[in-house]
């Protein structure tokens, strides 16, 4: 019997299909050891996703995809585990591990229920992974369970503002108009087969993180650099230079 929640099953089928579109960017990111984040490649110096003291720490990437972030963590001395819901994404990750001579566990599974004991990790990270595609009511408490007291959770998602301004059609960029109600968003399904995403208001993130045992340390709104480009059609450079289209939440599990 398949016990995966329906949104996890649907997102698994979607990402097994989409995986081929992420091979090339995965290869590029594995080959580059200067972390850049989000759809505009904002430099680590501006974002501060990675703690300085990763060497010897236990880390997990929730929704690792091709696992280039896990590779960055491993090269910084972390004992890293990547979990992803798509076997096809993990196939790319496994091939790139071999090509780059890195070996760390890659689990095929749902980040809402990770097969590791409580307090196994010091650091959890997600970039458009579980933080976008898994149910926050499930994955955030699960991340809290997996982290040791004082452990850090960092994740990058589309900004709340962008979600309010994003047209439903594929390939049409956000405008400067509010196109959808803020209240009651949470579970989002775009027209066509785009799987199930989850988008929370800032208030909802704050309450959920705090209720799950985290203190929030920062919310970083990303701005692309003056010469940044993106392959994604849903937001223009002009828009993203004026308003944040991506945001990074940084939280620490209460001691
Ligand atoms: C956009 S990729 C994230 C990886 C990478 N940071 C990137 O931006 O390409 C999204 C990944 O989240 C994974 N994912 C979706 N739902 C998940 C879940 N419930 N548990 C674990 N991984 C999940 C997908 O399989 C997919 O590989």
PDB file of C-alpha atoms and ligand atoms in Angstrom:
ATOM      1  CA  UNK A   1       0.000   0.000   0.000  1.00  0.00           C
ATOM      2  CA  UNK A   2       1.316   3.449  -0.914  1.00  0.00           C
ATOM      3  CA  UNK A   3       1.149   5.533   2.250  1.00  0.00           C
ATOM      4  CA  UNK A   4       2.547   8.721   0.762  1.00  0.00           C
ATOM      5  CA  UNK A   5       0.222  11.727   1.031  1.00  0.00           C
ATOM      6  CA  UNK A   6      -1.451  12.581  -2.259  1.00  0.00           C
ATOM      7  CA  UNK A   7       0.556  15.804  -2.834  1.00  0.00           C
ATOM      8  CA  UNK A   8       3.810  13.830  -2.339  1.00  0.00           C
ATOM      9  CA  UNK A   9       2.742  11.193  -4.864  1.00  0.00           C
ATOM     10  CA  UNK A  10       1.771  13.878  -7.400  1.00  0.00           C
ATOM     11  CA  UNK A  11       4.994  15.816  -6.871  1.00  0.00           C
ATOM     12  CA  UNK A  12       6.998  12.607  -7.220  1.00  0.00           C
ATOM     13  CA  UNK A  13       5.483  11.937 -10.667  1.00  0.00           C
ATOM     14  CA  UNK A  14       6.049  15.582 -11.650  1.00  0.00           C
ATOM     15  CA  UNK A  15       9.694  15.676 -10.584  1.00  0.00           C
ATOM     16  CA  UNK A  16      10.475  12.284 -12.112  1.00  0.00           C
ATOM     17  CA  UNK A  17       9.292  13.865 -15.351  1.00  0.00           C
ATOM     18  CA  UNK A  18      10.950  17.289 -14.839  1.00  0.00           C
ATOM     19  CA  UNK A  19      14.306  15.827 -13.724  1.00  0.00           C
ATOM     20  CA  UNK A  20      15.718  15.899 -17.264  1.00  0.00           C
ATOM     21  CA  UNK A  21      15.255  19.686 -17.338  1.00  0.00           C
ATOM     22  CA  UNK A  22      17.509  20.022 -14.275  1.00  0.00           C
ATOM     23  CA  UNK A  23      20.445  17.892 -15.412  1.00  0.00           C
ATOM     24  CA  UNK A  24      22.402  20.695 -17.055  1.00  0.00           C
ATOM     25  CA  UNK A  25      21.971  23.215 -14.233  1.00  0.00           C
ATOM     26  CA  UNK A  26      22.852  20.460 -11.751  1.00  0.00           C
ATOM     27  CA  UNK A  27      26.059  19.731 -13.649  1.00  0.00           C
ATOM     28  CA  UNK A  28      26.980  23.424 -13.696  1.00  0.00           C
ATOM     29  CA  UNK A  29      26.319  23.847  -9.976  1.00  0.00           C
ATOM     30  CA  UNK A  30      28.290  20.717  -9.064  1.00  0.00           C
ATOM     31  CA  UNK A  31      31.225  22.023 -11.117  1.00  0.00           C
ATOM     32  CA  UNK A  32      31.196  25.402  -9.363  1.00  0.00           C
ATOM     33  CA  UNK A  33      32.217  25.646  -5.742  1.00  0.00           C
ATOM     34  CA  UNK A  34      31.191  29.266  -5.209  1.00  0.00           C
ATOM     35  CA  UNK A  35      27.647  28.971  -3.853  1.00  0.00           C
ATOM     36  CA  UNK A  36      25.073  31.113  -5.622  1.00  0.00           C
ATOM     37  CA  UNK A  37      21.434  31.060  -4.675  1.00  0.00           C
ATOM     38  CA  UNK A  38      18.016  31.114  -6.228  1.00  0.00           C
ATOM     39  CA  UNK A  39      16.955  31.876  -9.755  1.00  0.00           C
ATOM     40  CA  UNK A  40      19.315  34.890 -10.088  1.00  0.00           C
ATOM     41  CA  UNK A  41      22.398  33.264  -8.617  1.00  0.00           C
ATOM     42  CA  UNK A  42      22.780  35.713  -5.734  1.00  0.00           C
ATOM     43  CA  UNK A  43      26.252  35.254  -4.174  1.00  0.00           C
ATOM     44  CA  UNK A  44      26.625  33.551  -0.802  1.00  0.00           C
ATOM     45  CA  UNK A  45      28.260  36.688   0.619  1.00  0.00           C
ATOM     46  CA  UNK A  46      24.940  38.525   0.256  1.00  0.00           C
ATOM     47  CA  UNK A  47      22.742  35.711   1.499  1.00  0.00           C
ATOM     48  CA  UNK A  48      24.669  33.833   4.178  1.00  0.00           C
ATOM     49  CA  UNK A  49      22.911  30.495   3.669  1.00  0.00           C
ATOM     50  CA  UNK A  50      25.881  28.465   4.883  1.00  0.00           C
ATOM     51  CA  UNK A  51      27.262  28.625   8.420  1.00  0.00           C
ATOM     52  CA  UNK A  52      31.041  29.199   8.671  1.00  0.00           C
ATOM     53  CA  UNK A  53      31.594  26.230  10.951  1.00  0.00           C
ATOM     54  CA  UNK A  54      30.354  23.323   8.817  1.00  0.00           C
ATOM     55  CA  UNK A  55      33.430  21.117   9.226  1.00  0.00           C
ATOM     56  CA  UNK A  56      32.512  17.966  11.148  1.00  0.00           C
ATOM     57  CA  UNK A  57      28.836  18.970  11.430  1.00  0.00           C
ATOM     58  CA  UNK A  58      25.915  16.716  10.516  1.00  0.00           C
ATOM     59  CA  UNK A  59      23.812  18.293   7.785  1.00  0.00           C
ATOM     60  CA  UNK A  60      20.740  17.353   5.768  1.00  0.00           C
ATOM     61  CA  UNK A  61      19.374  18.812   2.548  1.00  0.00           C
ATOM     62  CA  UNK A  62      15.587  18.489   2.387  1.00  0.00           C
ATOM     63  CA  UNK A  63      14.579  18.041  -1.249  1.00  0.00           C
ATOM     64  CA  UNK A  64      18.139  17.932  -2.569  1.00  0.00           C
ATOM     65  CA  UNK A  65      17.323  17.401  -6.260  1.00  0.00           C
ATOM     66  CA  UNK A  66      20.646  16.959  -8.047  1.00  0.00           C
ATOM     67  CA  UNK A  67      22.349  17.547  -4.665  1.00  0.00           C
ATOM     68  CA  UNK A  68      24.753  20.319  -5.628  1.00  0.00           C
ATOM     69  CA  UNK A  69      24.113  22.055  -2.288  1.00  0.00           C
ATOM     70  CA  UNK A  70      24.906  18.808  -0.487  1.00  0.00           C
ATOM     71  CA  UNK A  71      28.134  18.707  -2.511  1.00  0.00           C
ATOM     72  CA  UNK A  72      29.003  22.254  -1.380  1.00  0.00           C
ATOM     73  CA  UNK A  73      28.350  21.187   2.233  1.00  0.00           C
ATOM     74  CA  UNK A  74      30.434  18.009   1.871  1.00  0.00           C
ATOM     75  CA  UNK A  75      33.353  19.978   0.412  1.00  0.00           C
ATOM     76  CA  UNK A  76      33.187  22.226   3.470  1.00  0.00           C
ATOM     77  CA  UNK A  77      33.667  19.210   5.706  1.00  0.00           C
ATOM     78  CA  UNK A  78      30.067  18.501   6.714  1.00  0.00           C
ATOM     79  CA  UNK A  79      28.728  14.935   7.037  1.00  0.00           C
ATOM     80  CA  UNK A  80      25.813  15.448   4.732  1.00  0.00           C
ATOM     81  CA  UNK A  81      22.701  13.481   3.815  1.00  0.00           C
ATOM     82  CA  UNK A  82      20.447  14.429   0.911  1.00  0.00           C
ATOM     83  CA  UNK A  83      16.827  13.340   0.743  1.00  0.00           C
ATOM     84  CA  UNK A  84      14.626  13.730  -2.304  1.00  0.00           C
ATOM     85  CA  UNK A  85      11.225  12.540  -3.410  1.00  0.00           C
ATOM     86  CA  UNK A  86      12.304  11.893  -7.019  1.00  0.00           C
ATOM     87  CA  UNK A  87      14.371   8.859  -7.991  1.00  0.00           C
ATOM     88  CA  UNK A  88      15.099  10.519 -11.349  1.00  0.00           C
ATOM     89  CA  UNK A  89      16.608  13.607  -9.668  1.00  0.00           C
ATOM     90  CA  UNK A  90      18.655  11.305  -7.434  1.00  0.00           C
ATOM     91  CA  UNK A  91      19.924   9.395 -10.466  1.00  0.00           C
ATOM     92  CA  UNK A  92      21.548  12.627 -11.691  1.00  0.00           C
ATOM     93  CA  UNK A  93      22.856  13.303  -8.183  1.00  0.00           C
ATOM     94  CA  UNK A  94      24.407   9.817  -7.977  1.00  0.00           C
ATOM     95  CA  UNK A  95      26.097  10.165 -11.362  1.00  0.00           C
ATOM     96  CA  UNK A  96      27.517  13.573 -10.371  1.00  0.00           C
ATOM     97  CA  UNK A  97      28.748  12.173  -7.055  1.00  0.00           C
ATOM     98  CA  UNK A  98      30.794   9.610  -8.997  1.00  0.00           C
ATOM     99  CA  UNK A  99      32.072  12.176 -11.498  1.00  0.00           C
ATOM    100  CA  UNK A 100      33.190  14.515  -8.711  1.00  0.00           C
ATOM    101  CA  UNK A 101      34.514  11.806  -6.399  1.00  0.00           C
ATOM    102  CA  UNK A 102      32.150  12.618  -3.525  1.00  0.00           C
ATOM    103  CA  UNK A 103      30.178  10.057  -1.590  1.00  0.00           C
ATOM    104  CA  UNK A 104      27.403  10.871   0.855  1.00  0.00           C
ATOM    105  CA  UNK A 105      24.038   9.194   1.537  1.00  0.00           C
ATOM    106  CA  UNK A 106      21.221  10.068  -0.860  1.00  0.00           C
ATOM    107  CA  UNK A 107      17.809   8.893   0.303  1.00  0.00           C
ATOM    108  CA  UNK A 108      14.753   8.443  -1.836  1.00  0.00           C
ATOM    109  CA  UNK A 109      11.935   9.620   0.407  1.00  0.00           C
ATOM    110  CA  UNK A 110       9.595  12.276   1.677  1.00  0.00           C
ATOM    111  CA  UNK A 111      11.162  15.088   3.719  1.00  0.00           C
ATOM    112  CA  UNK A 112       7.970  15.169   5.800  1.00  0.00           C
ATOM    113  CA  UNK A 113       9.012  11.819   7.355  1.00  0.00           C
ATOM    114  CA  UNK A 114      12.772  11.266   7.322  1.00  0.00           C
ATOM    115  CA  UNK A 115      14.097   7.875   8.484  1.00  0.00           C
ATOM    116  CA  UNK A 116      16.632   9.295  10.947  1.00  0.00           C
ATOM    117  CA  UNK A 117      16.396   9.459  14.748  1.00  0.00           C
ATOM    118  CA  UNK A 118      15.602  12.656  16.640  1.00  0.00           C
ATOM    119  CA  UNK A 119      18.434  15.169  17.000  1.00  0.00           C
ATOM    120  CA  UNK A 120      20.605  13.652  14.237  1.00  0.00           C
ATOM    121  CA  UNK A 121      21.676  16.914  12.574  1.00  0.00           C
ATOM    122  CA  UNK A 122      23.201  20.331  13.286  1.00  0.00           C
ATOM    123  CA  UNK A 123      22.097  21.958  10.053  1.00  0.00           C
ATOM    124  CA  UNK A 124      19.151  21.563   7.654  1.00  0.00           C
ATOM    125  CA  UNK A 125      18.871  23.380   4.344  1.00  0.00           C
ATOM    126  CA  UNK A 126      16.422  23.559   1.469  1.00  0.00           C
ATOM    127  CA  UNK A 127      16.430  25.660  -1.680  1.00  0.00           C
ATOM    128  CA  UNK A 128      13.111  25.370  -3.521  1.00  0.00           C
ATOM    129  CA  UNK A 129      13.037  21.763  -2.247  1.00  0.00           C
ATOM    130  CA  UNK A 130      10.830  20.429   0.530  1.00  0.00           C
ATOM    131  CA  UNK A 131      10.341  24.061   1.610  1.00  0.00           C
ATOM    132  CA  UNK A 132       8.256  24.628  -1.517  1.00  0.00           C
ATOM    133  CA  UNK A 133       6.869  21.190  -2.413  1.00  0.00           C
ATOM    134  CA  UNK A 134       6.243  19.525   0.962  1.00  0.00           C
ATOM    135  CA  UNK A 135       3.496  20.454   3.410  1.00  0.00           C
ATOM    136  CA  UNK A 136       4.958  22.975   5.889  1.00  0.00           C
ATOM    137  CA  UNK A 137       2.691  21.638   8.668  1.00  0.00           C
ATOM    138  CA  UNK A 138       4.606  18.375   8.251  1.00  0.00           C
ATOM    139  CA  UNK A 139       8.136  19.211   7.080  1.00  0.00           C
ATOM    140  CA  UNK A 140       8.822  22.081   9.519  1.00  0.00           C
ATOM    141  CA  UNK A 141       8.071  20.007  12.673  1.00  0.00           C
ATOM    142  CA  UNK A 142      10.028  17.161  11.053  1.00  0.00           C
ATOM    143  CA  UNK A 143      13.047  19.449  10.549  1.00  0.00           C
ATOM    144  CA  UNK A 144      12.740  20.494  14.208  1.00  0.00           C
ATOM    145  CA  UNK A 145      12.704  16.846  15.256  1.00  0.00           C
ATOM    146  CA  UNK A 146      15.799  16.055  13.174  1.00  0.00           C
ATOM    147  CA  UNK A 147      17.840  18.985  14.489  1.00  0.00           C
ATOM    148  CA  UNK A 148      19.771  19.090  17.725  1.00  0.00           C
ATOM    149  CA  UNK A 149      19.043  21.926  20.146  1.00  0.00           C
ATOM    150  CA  UNK A 150      20.768  25.015  18.740  1.00  0.00           C
ATOM    151  CA  UNK A 151      20.768  23.471  15.234  1.00  0.00           C
ATOM    152  CA  UNK A 152      19.998  25.705  12.286  1.00  0.00           C
ATOM    153  CA  UNK A 153      17.362  25.559   9.563  1.00  0.00           C
ATOM    154  CA  UNK A 154      17.805  27.697   6.434  1.00  0.00           C
ATOM    155  CA  UNK A 155      15.488  27.688   3.436  1.00  0.00           C
ATOM    156  CA  UNK A 156      14.920  29.668   0.253  1.00  0.00           C
ATOM    157  CA  UNK A 157      11.514  30.050  -1.380  1.00  0.00           C
ATOM    158  CA  UNK A 158       9.607  32.349  -3.734  1.00  0.00           C
ATOM    159  CA  UNK A 159       8.734  35.531  -1.893  1.00  0.00           C
ATOM    160  CA  UNK A 160       5.235  35.993  -0.584  1.00  0.00           C
ATOM    161  CA  UNK A 161       4.970  39.208  -2.592  1.00  0.00           C
ATOM    162  CA  UNK A 162       5.795  37.395  -5.826  1.00  0.00           C
ATOM    163  CA  UNK A 163       3.112  34.816  -5.111  1.00  0.00           C
ATOM    164  CA  UNK A 164       0.533  37.583  -4.812  1.00  0.00           C
ATOM    165  CA  UNK A 165       1.565  39.041  -8.189  1.00  0.00           C
ATOM    166  CA  UNK A 166       2.190  35.881 -10.201  1.00  0.00           C
ATOM    167  CA  UNK A 167      -0.197  35.219 -13.110  1.00  0.00           C
ATOM    168  CA  UNK A 168      -1.475  31.666 -13.339  1.00  0.00           C
ATOM    169  CA  UNK A 169      -0.387  31.199 -16.969  1.00  0.00           C
ATOM    170  CA  UNK A 170       2.919  29.557 -17.790  1.00  0.00           C
ATOM    171  CA  UNK A 171       5.607  31.814 -19.189  1.00  0.00           C
ATOM    172  CA  UNK A 172       3.929  35.093 -18.181  1.00  0.00           C
ATOM    173  CA  UNK A 173       5.887  37.206 -15.740  1.00  0.00           C
ATOM    174  CA  UNK A 174       4.574  38.775 -12.542  1.00  0.00           C
ATOM    175  CA  UNK A 175       3.269  42.295 -12.873  1.00  0.00           C
ATOM    176  CA  UNK A 176       3.012  45.127 -10.345  1.00  0.00           C
ATOM    177  CA  UNK A 177      -0.614  44.173  -9.574  1.00  0.00           C
ATOM    178  CA  UNK A 178      -1.884  41.963  -6.825  1.00  0.00           C
ATOM    179  CA  UNK A 179      -3.517  39.102  -8.705  1.00  0.00           C
ATOM    180  CA  UNK A 180      -4.604  36.741  -5.963  1.00  0.00           C
ATOM    181  CA  UNK A 181      -5.887  36.969  -2.409  1.00  0.00           C
ATOM    182  CA  UNK A 182      -3.315  36.590   0.343  1.00  0.00           C
ATOM    183  CA  UNK A 183      -5.688  35.033   2.819  1.00  0.00           C
ATOM    184  CA  UNK A 184      -6.217  31.318   2.421  1.00  0.00           C
ATOM    185  CA  UNK A 185      -3.419  30.648  -0.081  1.00  0.00           C
ATOM    186  CA  UNK A 186      -1.286  27.898   1.562  1.00  0.00           C
ATOM    187  CA  UNK A 187      -1.774  25.000  -0.891  1.00  0.00           C
ATOM    188  CA  UNK A 188      -1.240  26.176  -4.502  1.00  0.00           C
ATOM    189  CA  UNK A 189      -1.875  24.306  -7.729  1.00  0.00           C
ATOM    190  CA  UNK A 190      -1.097  26.144 -10.942  1.00  0.00           C
ATOM    191  CA  UNK A 191      -3.203  25.294 -14.025  1.00  0.00           C
ATOM    192  CA  UNK A 192      -1.874  22.344 -16.013  1.00  0.00           C
ATOM    193  CA  UNK A 193       0.129  19.641 -14.352  1.00  0.00           C
ATOM    194  CA  UNK A 194       2.502  21.548 -12.106  1.00  0.00           C
ATOM    195  CA  UNK A 195       2.096  19.507  -8.971  1.00  0.00           C
ATOM    196  CA  UNK A 196       1.332  20.959  -5.564  1.00  0.00           C
ATOM    197  CA  UNK A 197       3.230  23.851  -3.992  1.00  0.00           C
ATOM    198  CA  UNK A 198       2.879  25.466  -0.590  1.00  0.00           C
ATOM    199  CA  UNK A 199       3.143  29.214  -0.028  1.00  0.00           C
ATOM    200  CA  UNK A 200       2.774  30.856   3.356  1.00  0.00           C
ATOM    201  CA  UNK A 201       2.436  34.459   4.440  1.00  0.00           C
ATOM    202  CA  UNK A 202       5.188  35.823   6.670  1.00  0.00           C
ATOM    203  CA  UNK A 203       2.878  35.660   9.671  1.00  0.00           C
ATOM    204  CA  UNK A 204       2.093  32.018   8.974  1.00  0.00           C
ATOM    205  CA  UNK A 205       5.790  31.116   8.610  1.00  0.00           C
ATOM    206  CA  UNK A 206       6.615  32.921  11.859  1.00  0.00           C
ATOM    207  CA  UNK A 207       3.871  31.163  13.815  1.00  0.00           C
ATOM    208  CA  UNK A 208       4.643  27.739  12.344  1.00  0.00           C
ATOM    209  CA  UNK A 209       8.391  28.014  12.932  1.00  0.00           C
ATOM    210  CA  UNK A 210       7.925  29.236  16.503  1.00  0.00           C
ATOM    211  CA  UNK A 211       5.275  26.631  17.279  1.00  0.00           C
ATOM    212  CA  UNK A 212       7.649  23.929  15.974  1.00  0.00           C
ATOM    213  CA  UNK A 213      10.423  24.973  18.355  1.00  0.00           C
ATOM    214  CA  UNK A 214      12.439  27.448  16.268  1.00  0.00           C
ATOM    215  CA  UNK A 215      13.558  30.988  16.945  1.00  0.00           C
ATOM    216  CA  UNK A 216      13.732  33.055  13.764  1.00  0.00           C
ATOM    217  CA  UNK A 217      17.104  34.682  13.256  1.00  0.00           C
ATOM    218  CA  UNK A 218      16.646  36.421   9.920  1.00  0.00           C
ATOM    219  CA  UNK A 219      14.519  36.865   6.842  1.00  0.00           C
ATOM    220  CA  UNK A 220      16.692  37.857   3.889  1.00  0.00           C
ATOM    221  CA  UNK A 221      14.949  39.283   0.838  1.00  0.00           C
ATOM    222  CA  UNK A 222      17.062  38.586  -2.229  1.00  0.00           C
ATOM    223  CA  UNK A 223      17.868  41.179  -4.872  1.00  0.00           C
ATOM    224  CA  UNK A 224      19.615  40.149  -8.097  1.00  0.00           C
ATOM    225  CA  UNK A 225      22.895  41.845  -8.925  1.00  0.00           C
ATOM    226  CA  UNK A 226      22.973  44.525 -11.646  1.00  0.00           C
ATOM    227  CA  UNK A 227      24.139  42.020 -14.288  1.00  0.00           C
ATOM    228  CA  UNK A 228      22.161  38.969 -13.098  1.00  0.00           C
ATOM    229  CA  UNK A 229      20.154  36.818 -15.485  1.00  0.00           C
ATOM    230  CA  UNK A 230      17.685  33.973 -15.059  1.00  0.00           C
ATOM    231  CA  UNK A 231      16.274  31.195 -17.233  1.00  0.00           C
ATOM    232  CA  UNK A 232      12.908  31.393 -15.495  1.00  0.00           C
ATOM    233  CA  UNK A 233      10.091  33.320 -17.208  1.00  0.00           C
ATOM    234  CA  UNK A 234       7.893  34.050 -14.192  1.00  0.00           C
ATOM    235  CA  UNK A 235       9.660  37.218 -13.028  1.00  0.00           C
ATOM    236  CA  UNK A 236      11.553  39.907 -14.916  1.00  0.00           C
ATOM    237  CA  UNK A 237      14.857  41.490 -13.951  1.00  0.00           C
ATOM    238  CA  UNK A 238      13.103  44.886 -13.615  1.00  0.00           C
ATOM    239  CA  UNK A 239      10.560  43.414 -11.202  1.00  0.00           C
ATOM    240  CA  UNK A 240      13.161  41.598  -9.137  1.00  0.00           C
ATOM    241  CA  UNK A 241      15.364  44.678  -8.869  1.00  0.00           C
ATOM    242  CA  UNK A 242      12.444  46.614  -7.373  1.00  0.00           C
ATOM    243  CA  UNK A 243      10.798  43.998  -5.171  1.00  0.00           C
ATOM    244  CA  UNK A 244      12.051  40.802  -3.540  1.00  0.00           C
ATOM    245  CA  UNK A 245      11.084  37.752  -5.577  1.00  0.00           C
ATOM    246  CA  UNK A 246      12.870  35.273  -3.305  1.00  0.00           C
ATOM    247  CA  UNK A 247      13.305  35.062   0.440  1.00  0.00           C
ATOM    248  CA  UNK A 248      15.528  33.140   2.804  1.00  0.00           C
ATOM    249  CA  UNK A 249      14.350  32.150   6.265  1.00  0.00           C
ATOM    250  CA  UNK A 250      16.966  31.429   8.924  1.00  0.00           C
ATOM    251  CA  UNK A 251      15.882  29.777  12.150  1.00  0.00           C
ATOM    252  CA  UNK A 252      17.540  28.075  15.081  1.00  0.00           C
ATOM    253  CA  UNK A 253      16.075  25.257  17.120  1.00  0.00           C
ATOM    254  CA  UNK A 254      15.549  26.369  20.702  1.00  0.00           C
ATOM    255  CA  UNK A 255      18.066  24.902  23.102  1.00  0.00           C
TER     256      UNK A 255
HETATM  257  C1  LIG B   1      13.775  22.674  -7.537  1.00  0.00           C
HETATM  258  S1  LIG B   1      14.331  21.135  -6.906  1.00  0.00           S
HETATM  259  C2  LIG B   1      15.318  21.616  -5.535  1.00  0.00           C
HETATM  260  C3  LIG B   1      16.735  21.250  -5.747  1.00  0.00           C
HETATM  261  C4  LIG B   1      17.665  22.369  -6.072  1.00  0.00           C
HETATM  262  N1  LIG B   1      17.952  23.198  -4.937  1.00  0.00           N
HETATM  263  C5  LIG B   1      17.190  23.208  -7.229  1.00  0.00           C
HETATM  264  O1  LIG B   1      16.803  24.367  -7.008  1.00  0.00           O
HETATM  265  O2  LIG B   1      17.218  22.721  -8.368  1.00  0.00           O
HETATM  266  C6  LIG B   1      12.910  20.549  -6.045  1.00  0.00           C
HETATM  267  C7  LIG B   1      13.130  19.158  -5.486  1.00  0.00           C
HETATM  268  O3  LIG B   1      12.278  18.962  -4.371  1.00  0.00           O
HETATM  269  C8  LIG B   1      11.967  17.588  -4.360  1.00  0.00           C
HETATM  270  N2  LIG B   1      10.806  17.342  -3.496  1.00  0.00           N
HETATM  271  C9  LIG B   1       9.526  17.674  -3.720  1.00  0.00           C
HETATM  272  N3  LIG B   1       8.739  17.269  -2.707  1.00  0.00           N
HETATM  273  C10 LIG B   1       9.548  16.643  -1.818  1.00  0.00           C
HETATM  274  C11 LIG B   1       9.341  15.986  -0.598  1.00  0.00           C
HETATM  275  N4  LIG B   1       8.116  15.902  -0.043  1.00  0.00           N
HETATM  276  N5  LIG B   1      10.402  15.445   0.030  1.00  0.00           N
HETATM  277  C12 LIG B   1      11.642  15.510  -0.518  1.00  0.00           C
HETATM  278  N6  LIG B   1      11.901  16.119  -1.681  1.00  0.00           N
HETATM  279  C13 LIG B   1      10.874  16.689  -2.325  1.00  0.00           C
HETATM  280  C14 LIG B   1      11.727  17.271  -5.813  1.00  0.00           C
HETATM  281  O4  LIG B   1      11.737  15.883  -6.062  1.00  0.00           O
HETATM  282  C15 LIG B   1      12.816  18.052  -6.474  1.00  0.00           C
HETATM  283  O5  LIG B   1      13.954  17.274  -6.725  1.00  0.00           O
END
